[in-house]
Coordinates of C-alpha atoms and ligand atoms in Angstrom, one line a residue:
M1 CA 8.1 65.8 161.5
V2 CA 5.9 69.4 161.4
L3 CA 7.1 72.4 159.3
D4 CA 5.9 76.0 159.5
K5 CA 4.8 77.9 156.5
L6 CA 8.4 78.6 155.8
S7 CA 9.4 75.3 156.1
R8 CA 11.2 75.4 159.1
P9 CA 11.3 72.5 161.3
L10 CA 10.6 72.5 165.0
R11 CA 13.9 71.7 166.1
D12 CA 14.5 73.5 169.3
L13 CA 12.5 74.0 172.4
R14 CA 13.3 76.8 175.0
I15 CA 11.2 76.2 178.4
S16 CA 10.9 79.9 180.6
V17 CA 10.4 77.1 184.5
T18 CA 9.9 80.8 185.7
D19 CA 9.4 84.6 185.4
R20 CA 11.1 85.5 188.5
C21 CA 14.5 86.3 188.5
N22 CA 17.2 87.8 191.3
F23 CA 18.6 89.9 189.0
R24 CA 17.4 92.9 187.3
C25 CA 19.5 93.4 184.5
R26 CA 18.3 96.7 183.1
Y27 CA 18.5 95.6 179.2
C28 CA 15.8 92.6 180.4
M29 CA 14.2 93.3 183.9
P30 CA 14.6 97.2 185.0
R31 CA 13.6 97.9 188.6
E32 CA 11.3 100.7 188.1
E33 CA 9.1 98.1 185.7
F34 CA 9.9 94.7 187.7
G35 CA 10.3 95.8 191.2
S36 CA 8.8 94.2 194.2
D37 CA 5.4 95.3 193.4
H38 CA 5.3 93.7 189.7
T39 CA 3.2 90.9 189.2
F40 CA 4.6 87.5 189.0
L41 CA 2.9 84.2 188.4
S42 CA 1.8 82.6 191.3
K43 CA 2.9 79.2 192.5
S44 CA -0.2 77.5 191.3
E45 CA -0.1 79.1 187.3
I46 CA 2.9 77.4 186.6
L47 CA 4.3 74.5 184.8
T48 CA 5.4 71.5 187.5
Y49 CA 8.1 69.5 185.7
E50 CA 5.7 66.6 185.4
E51 CA 3.9 68.6 183.1
I52 CA 6.4 70.3 181.2
N53 CA 7.9 67.1 180.7
R54 CA 4.7 65.8 178.8
F55 CA 4.4 69.0 176.9
V56 CA 8.5 67.6 175.9
I57 CA 7.1 64.5 175.2
A58 CA 4.3 65.3 172.7
C59 CA 7.2 67.6 170.8
K60 CA 9.2 64.5 170.3
P61 CA 7.6 62.9 167.0
L62 CA 7.2 66.5 165.9
G63 CA 11.2 66.3 165.9
L64 CA 12.5 68.2 168.6
Q65 CA 16.1 67.8 169.0
K66 CA 17.2 69.8 171.8
V67 CA 16.0 71.8 175.2
R68 CA 17.0 74.7 176.9
I69 CA 15.9 75.2 180.0
T70 CA 15.8 79.0 181.1
G71 CA 13.9 81.6 182.6
G72 CA 14.0 85.0 184.4
E73 CA 16.6 82.5 186.6
P74 CA 16.2 78.3 186.4
L75 CA 18.2 77.7 189.1
L76 CA 15.9 79.6 191.2
R77 CA 13.4 77.1 190.5
K78 CA 13.7 74.0 193.4
D79 CA 15.3 70.5 192.8
I80 CA 15.9 71.7 188.7
H81 CA 18.0 69.1 188.4
K82 CA 14.6 66.7 188.3
L83 CA 13.3 68.2 185.7
V84 CA 16.8 67.7 183.8
E85 CA 16.7 64.3 184.8
M86 CA 13.2 64.0 183.1
I87 CA 13.8 65.4 179.4
S88 CA 17.9 64.4 179.0
G89 CA 16.0 60.6 180.3
L90 CA 13.7 60.8 176.9
G91 CA 16.9 61.3 174.7
I92 CA 16.6 64.7 174.4
E93 CA 19.6 67.1 174.2
T94 CA 19.2 69.6 177.4
A95 CA 20.6 72.5 178.1
L96 CA 20.0 75.2 180.6
T97 CA 20.9 79.0 180.0
T98 CA 21.8 80.9 183.7
N99 CA 23.3 84.4 185.5
G100 CA 25.8 81.9 187.0
S101 CA 24.8 83.4 190.9
L102 CA 23.3 80.0 191.8
L103 CA 25.5 77.6 189.9
S104 CA 28.2 76.7 191.8
G105 CA 25.9 75.0 194.7
Q106 CA 23.5 73.5 191.7
L107 CA 26.5 72.3 189.3
N108 CA 27.2 68.4 191.1
K109 CA 23.2 67.6 191.0
L110 CA 23.4 69.0 187.6
A111 CA 25.7 67.4 185.7
G112 CA 24.7 63.8 187.2
S113 CA 21.5 64.8 186.5
G114 CA 21.9 64.1 182.4
L115 CA 22.6 67.9 181.8
D116 CA 24.5 68.3 178.4
R117 CA 25.6 71.9 178.1
V118 CA 25.0 74.9 180.4
T119 CA 25.5 78.5 179.1
I120 CA 26.3 81.4 181.6
S121 CA 25.5 84.8 181.0
L122 CA 28.3 87.3 181.8
D123 CA 28.3 90.8 180.8
A124 CA 31.0 92.1 182.4
M125 CA 34.7 91.2 184.1
D126 CA 34.1 94.3 186.3
Q127 CA 32.5 93.8 189.0
E128 CA 31.3 97.0 189.6
T129 CA 29.7 97.5 185.6
H130 CA 28.7 93.8 186.1
S131 CA 26.6 95.4 189.3
R132 CA 25.2 98.3 187.8
I133 CA 24.2 96.4 184.6
T134 CA 22.3 93.2 186.6
D135 CA 21.2 96.0 189.2
S136 CA 22.3 93.3 191.9
T137 CA 25.4 92.6 193.8
F138 CA 26.4 89.1 192.9
S139 CA 29.9 88.1 193.1
V140 CA 31.3 88.2 189.4
S141 CA 34.3 85.9 191.0
D142 CA 31.3 83.6 192.3
I143 CA 30.3 83.4 188.5
L144 CA 33.5 82.9 187.0
G145 CA 34.3 80.1 189.7
G146 CA 30.8 78.3 188.7
I147 CA 31.9 78.9 184.7
M148 CA 34.8 76.9 185.3
E149 CA 33.5 74.3 187.5
A150 CA 30.9 73.6 185.1
S151 CA 34.1 73.1 182.4
S152 CA 35.3 70.6 184.8
L153 CA 32.5 68.9 185.0
G154 CA 32.5 68.4 181.2
L155 CA 29.4 70.3 180.6
D156 CA 31.5 71.3 177.4
P157 CA 31.9 73.5 175.9
V158 CA 30.8 75.5 178.3
K159 CA 29.4 79.2 176.8
V160 CA 29.4 82.2 177.7
N161 CA 27.0 84.6 176.6
C162 CA 27.4 88.5 176.9
V163 CA 25.1 91.4 175.8
V164 CA 27.4 94.2 174.7
R165 CA 25.6 97.8 174.8
R166 CA 26.8 101.1 173.6
G167 CA 28.6 103.2 175.9
V168 CA 27.9 100.5 178.6
N169 CA 30.0 97.5 178.5
E170 CA 32.2 97.7 175.0
S171 CA 35.5 97.7 177.1
E172 CA 34.3 94.3 178.9
V173 CA 35.0 92.3 175.6
P174 CA 38.3 92.2 175.1
K175 CA 38.5 91.6 178.9
L176 CA 36.6 88.9 178.1
V177 CA 38.0 87.3 175.3
R178 CA 41.5 87.5 177.2
K179 CA 39.7 85.8 179.9
F180 CA 38.6 82.5 178.4
R181 CA 41.5 82.4 175.8
G182 CA 42.6 78.9 176.4
T183 CA 40.1 77.4 178.5
G184 CA 37.5 76.0 176.3
V185 CA 34.7 78.5 177.5
I186 CA 33.6 80.0 174.1
V187 CA 32.3 83.9 174.8
R188 CA 29.1 85.0 172.9
F189 CA 28.9 89.0 171.5
I190 CA 25.2 89.0 171.8
E191 CA 23.5 92.2 170.1
F192 CA 21.3 94.3 172.5
M193 CA 17.8 93.3 170.7
D194 CA 14.5 95.4 171.3
V195 CA 12.7 92.5 173.0
G196 CA 9.5 93.3 175.2
R197 CA 8.4 96.3 175.8
T198 CA 10.0 97.8 178.9
N199 CA 13.9 97.8 178.6
G200 CA 13.9 101.1 176.7
W201 CA 15.5 100.1 173.5
T202 CA 17.1 102.2 170.8
P203 CA 18.9 100.9 167.7
G204 CA 22.1 103.9 168.9
Q205 CA 22.4 101.4 172.2
V206 CA 23.3 98.1 169.5
V207 CA 27.2 97.6 168.9
P208 CA 26.7 96.0 165.8
S209 CA 29.3 92.3 165.4
S210 CA 31.1 93.9 163.1
E211 CA 32.3 96.9 164.8
I212 CA 33.2 94.5 168.3
L213 CA 35.3 91.7 165.5
D214 CA 36.6 95.3 164.2
F215 CA 37.6 95.8 167.8
L216 CA 38.7 92.8 168.7
S217 CA 41.1 92.3 165.2
K218 CA 43.2 94.6 166.6
D219 CA 44.7 92.7 169.6
F220 CA 43.5 89.1 168.4
D221 CA 44.5 87.4 166.0
L222 CA 40.8 85.8 164.9
V223 CA 40.0 83.7 161.6
P224 CA 36.7 82.5 161.0
L225 CA 35.2 79.0 161.4
I226 CA 31.9 76.8 159.7
R227 CA 28.6 77.3 161.3
D228 CA 28.3 74.4 163.2
S229 CA 24.9 74.1 161.6
P230 CA 22.6 76.4 159.5
S231 CA 20.2 76.8 162.5
D232 CA 23.1 77.5 165.1
V233 CA 22.2 81.5 166.1
A234 CA 26.1 82.2 166.5
S235 CA 29.1 83.1 163.9
R236 CA 32.2 81.6 164.6
W237 CA 35.7 82.7 165.2
A238 CA 39.3 81.3 166.8
H239 CA 42.1 82.2 167.8
S240 CA 44.5 81.8 165.0
D241 CA 47.0 79.8 167.3
G242 CA 44.2 77.3 168.4
S243 CA 44.1 78.7 171.3
G244 CA 39.9 78.9 171.5
E245 CA 36.7 80.1 170.2
I246 CA 34.2 82.7 170.3
G247 CA 31.4 84.1 168.6
F248 CA 28.7 86.4 167.6
I249 CA 25.0 86.5 168.0
S250 CA 23.7 89.3 165.6
S251 CA 20.0 89.2 165.2
V252 CA 20.1 93.4 164.5
S253 CA 22.4 93.7 162.3
N254 CA 22.3 90.1 160.8
P255 CA 19.1 88.3 161.3
F256 CA 18.8 84.8 161.0
C257 CA 15.1 83.8 160.7
G258 CA 15.6 81.5 157.5
D259 CA 16.8 78.8 160.0
C260 CA 14.8 79.5 163.0
V261 CA 13.6 76.2 164.7
R262 CA 13.4 77.6 168.0
A263 CA 9.8 77.3 170.0
R264 CA 9.5 78.8 173.4
L265 CA 7.4 77.6 176.4
S266 CA 6.4 79.9 178.9
S267 CA 6.4 78.6 182.6
E268 CA 2.3 78.7 183.0
G269 CA 2.0 77.2 179.1
K270 CA 1.9 79.6 176.3
L271 CA 3.5 78.6 173.2
Y272 CA 5.0 81.3 171.3
T273 CA 6.7 80.8 167.9
C274 CA 8.6 84.0 168.1
L275 CA 11.2 86.0 170.7
F276 CA 9.3 88.8 169.1
S277 CA 5.5 87.3 169.9
T278 CA 2.9 89.8 171.0
L279 CA 0.4 86.6 170.9
G280 CA 0.7 83.1 172.8
H281 CA -0.7 80.0 172.2
E282 CA -2.5 79.0 175.9
M283 CA -1.4 74.8 175.8
S284 CA -1.9 75.4 179.7
D285 CA -5.6 73.5 179.5
L286 CA -4.1 70.2 177.0
I287 CA -0.8 69.5 179.4
Q288 CA -3.2 69.5 182.4
K289 CA -6.4 67.9 181.9
E290 CA -5.3 65.6 179.1
A291 CA -3.7 62.6 179.3
D292 CA -3.5 61.9 176.0
S293 CA -0.5 62.8 174.2
D294 CA -1.3 62.9 170.9
K295 CA -3.9 65.5 171.1
L296 CA -1.4 67.6 172.8
T297 CA 1.4 66.6 169.5
R298 CA -1.6 67.9 167.5
A299 CA -2.6 71.0 169.1
I300 CA 1.6 71.7 168.5
T301 CA 1.4 70.8 165.3
K302 CA -1.7 73.2 164.3
V303 CA 0.2 75.9 165.8
W304 CA 3.4 75.6 164.6
E305 CA 1.9 75.0 160.6
Q306 CA 0.5 78.0 160.9
R307 CA 4.1 79.8 161.6
K308 CA 5.3 82.6 159.8
D309 CA 7.5 85.0 162.4
R310 CA 10.3 86.3 160.9
Y311 CA 10.1 89.8 163.4
S312 CA 14.1 90.2 163.1
E313 CA 14.3 90.3 159.2
E314 CA 11.2 92.7 159.3
R315 CA 12.3 95.4 162.1
K316 CA 10.8 99.0 161.2
P317 CA 10.3 101.6 163.1
E318 CA 6.2 100.3 163.4
T319 CA 7.1 96.9 164.7
I320 CA 9.6 98.2 167.6
T321 CA 6.4 99.7 169.2
L322 CA 4.4 96.5 169.5
P323 CA 3.2 95.1 172.6
R324 CA 5.8 92.6 172.8
V325 CA 5.9 89.5 175.5
E326 CA 9.3 90.2 178.1
M327 CA 12.4 88.3 177.5
S328 CA 12.3 87.1 181.0
Y329 CA 8.9 85.6 181.0
I330 CA 8.8 83.9 177.1
G331 CA 12.6 82.5 178.0
G332 CA 15.7 83.8 176.6
Ligands
SAM1 N1 18.3 84.6 183.5 C1 19.3 83.9 182.6 C2 20.3 84.5 182.3 O1 20.3 85.5 182.7 O2 21.6 84.0 181.6 C3 18.3 83.0 181.6 C4 17.2 84.2 180.9 S1 17.7 85.4 180.1 C5 16.3 86.0 179.4 C6 18.3 84.7 178.3 C7 19.5 84.8 178.5 O3 19.0 86.6 177.2 C8 20.8 86.3 178.7 O4 21.5 85.7 178.2 C9 20.6 87.6 178.5 O5 21.6 88.2 179.1 C10 19.8 87.4 177.0 N2 19.3 88.7 177.1 C11 17.8 89.5 177.9 N3 17.3 90.5 177.4 C12 17.9 91.0 176.2 C13 18.1 91.4 175.2 N4 17.2 93.0 175.5 N5 19.0 91.5 173.8 C14 19.8 90.5 173.7 N6 19.7 89.7 174.7 C15 19.0 89.5 176.0
SF4_2 FE1 17.4 88.2 184.9 FE2 18.5 86.4 183.1 FE3 17.2 88.4 182.7 FE4 19.7 89.5 183.8 S1 18.9 88.8 181.7 S2 17.1 89.8 184.8 S3 20.1 87.7 184.9 S4 16.2 87.0 183.3
SF4_3 FE1 13.0 83.3 165.5 FE2 11.6 85.4 165.5 FE3 14.1 85.7 166.3 FE4 13.2 85.5 163.6 S1 12.9 86.8 165.1 S2 15.2 84.2 164.9 S3 11.6 83.6 163.9 S4 12.7 84.0 167.2

């Protein structure tokens, strides 16, 4: 096991398998910045599945327990189930986060390859609002179909993530709670974060979880549940009649850096120790050229042992303007 400067282990690895996406969510990849002339990584720059797997193998002796495949949109990568198969074959819990647009067609293969769980981002039930937020025309009913199919395939508990922004989609919050109540699907409401440099974040756009909870408590009788583990990012609430659970990810109003056990690998092989990092640690040379997994393990150890990130706990006006990497690149 390896510990960072704040005694946090490396338990969880998020892997961005592509920096590309078929959505242009305004809070993540606004079209003005990520339109047709944005420079995305070329195919030759991004890690192959074998290389990604090599990195995961090197993290295993350090105490790695869980991998989340993300992006950009991970289901845009060809045969992503092959990567799932490799990682789950290592005995590591394997999860995936997707915008859901391409999920239905790939679910059987993903489940058959050993995927343990899936999280689907859905910011609105209303089609017009969804299209506006994602700056795309993908069908909400297709995404809903994928969510229910994932649940029926046993990728439980299926989670739905909704980023709430003031004046944009607060009215979608109770609709989402109602839709998934009694289905086993857990909806989690995420505070809008100041990640990256392009999404025009201002504190006024953040709807604190406490405000959402107060608002929902008028319609639903919700009771608190204990967190699964201290490093679990969401606080959990349940309908008092046992008809389901919801969650809140309060990264702005109630940061959880003290228990942050997450590392991130970008699609071209840089290791990031925080979602708000300004710099990544180049690993691609070691991943690509070294057959020696111990050497890679030592390089990861060295980076982790120096880690002292706690950005969300230290957020202040000066830090908000730092040149941070984008969420679509580093992996959400
Ligand atoms: N494309 C996939 C998706 O949307 O699920 C995976 C990558 S996306 C970057 C991962 C998650 O990050 C999504 O749930 C998305 O809503 C969330 N996200 C992106 N930008 C965010 C921001 N500024 N604040 C909070 N969450 C954000
Ligand atoms: Fe794409 Fe996900 Fe970012 Fe939306 S949040 S633009 S779906 S990577
Ligand atoms: Fe972890 Fe960085 Fe987020 Fe804190 S700000 S929880 S250290 S990723």
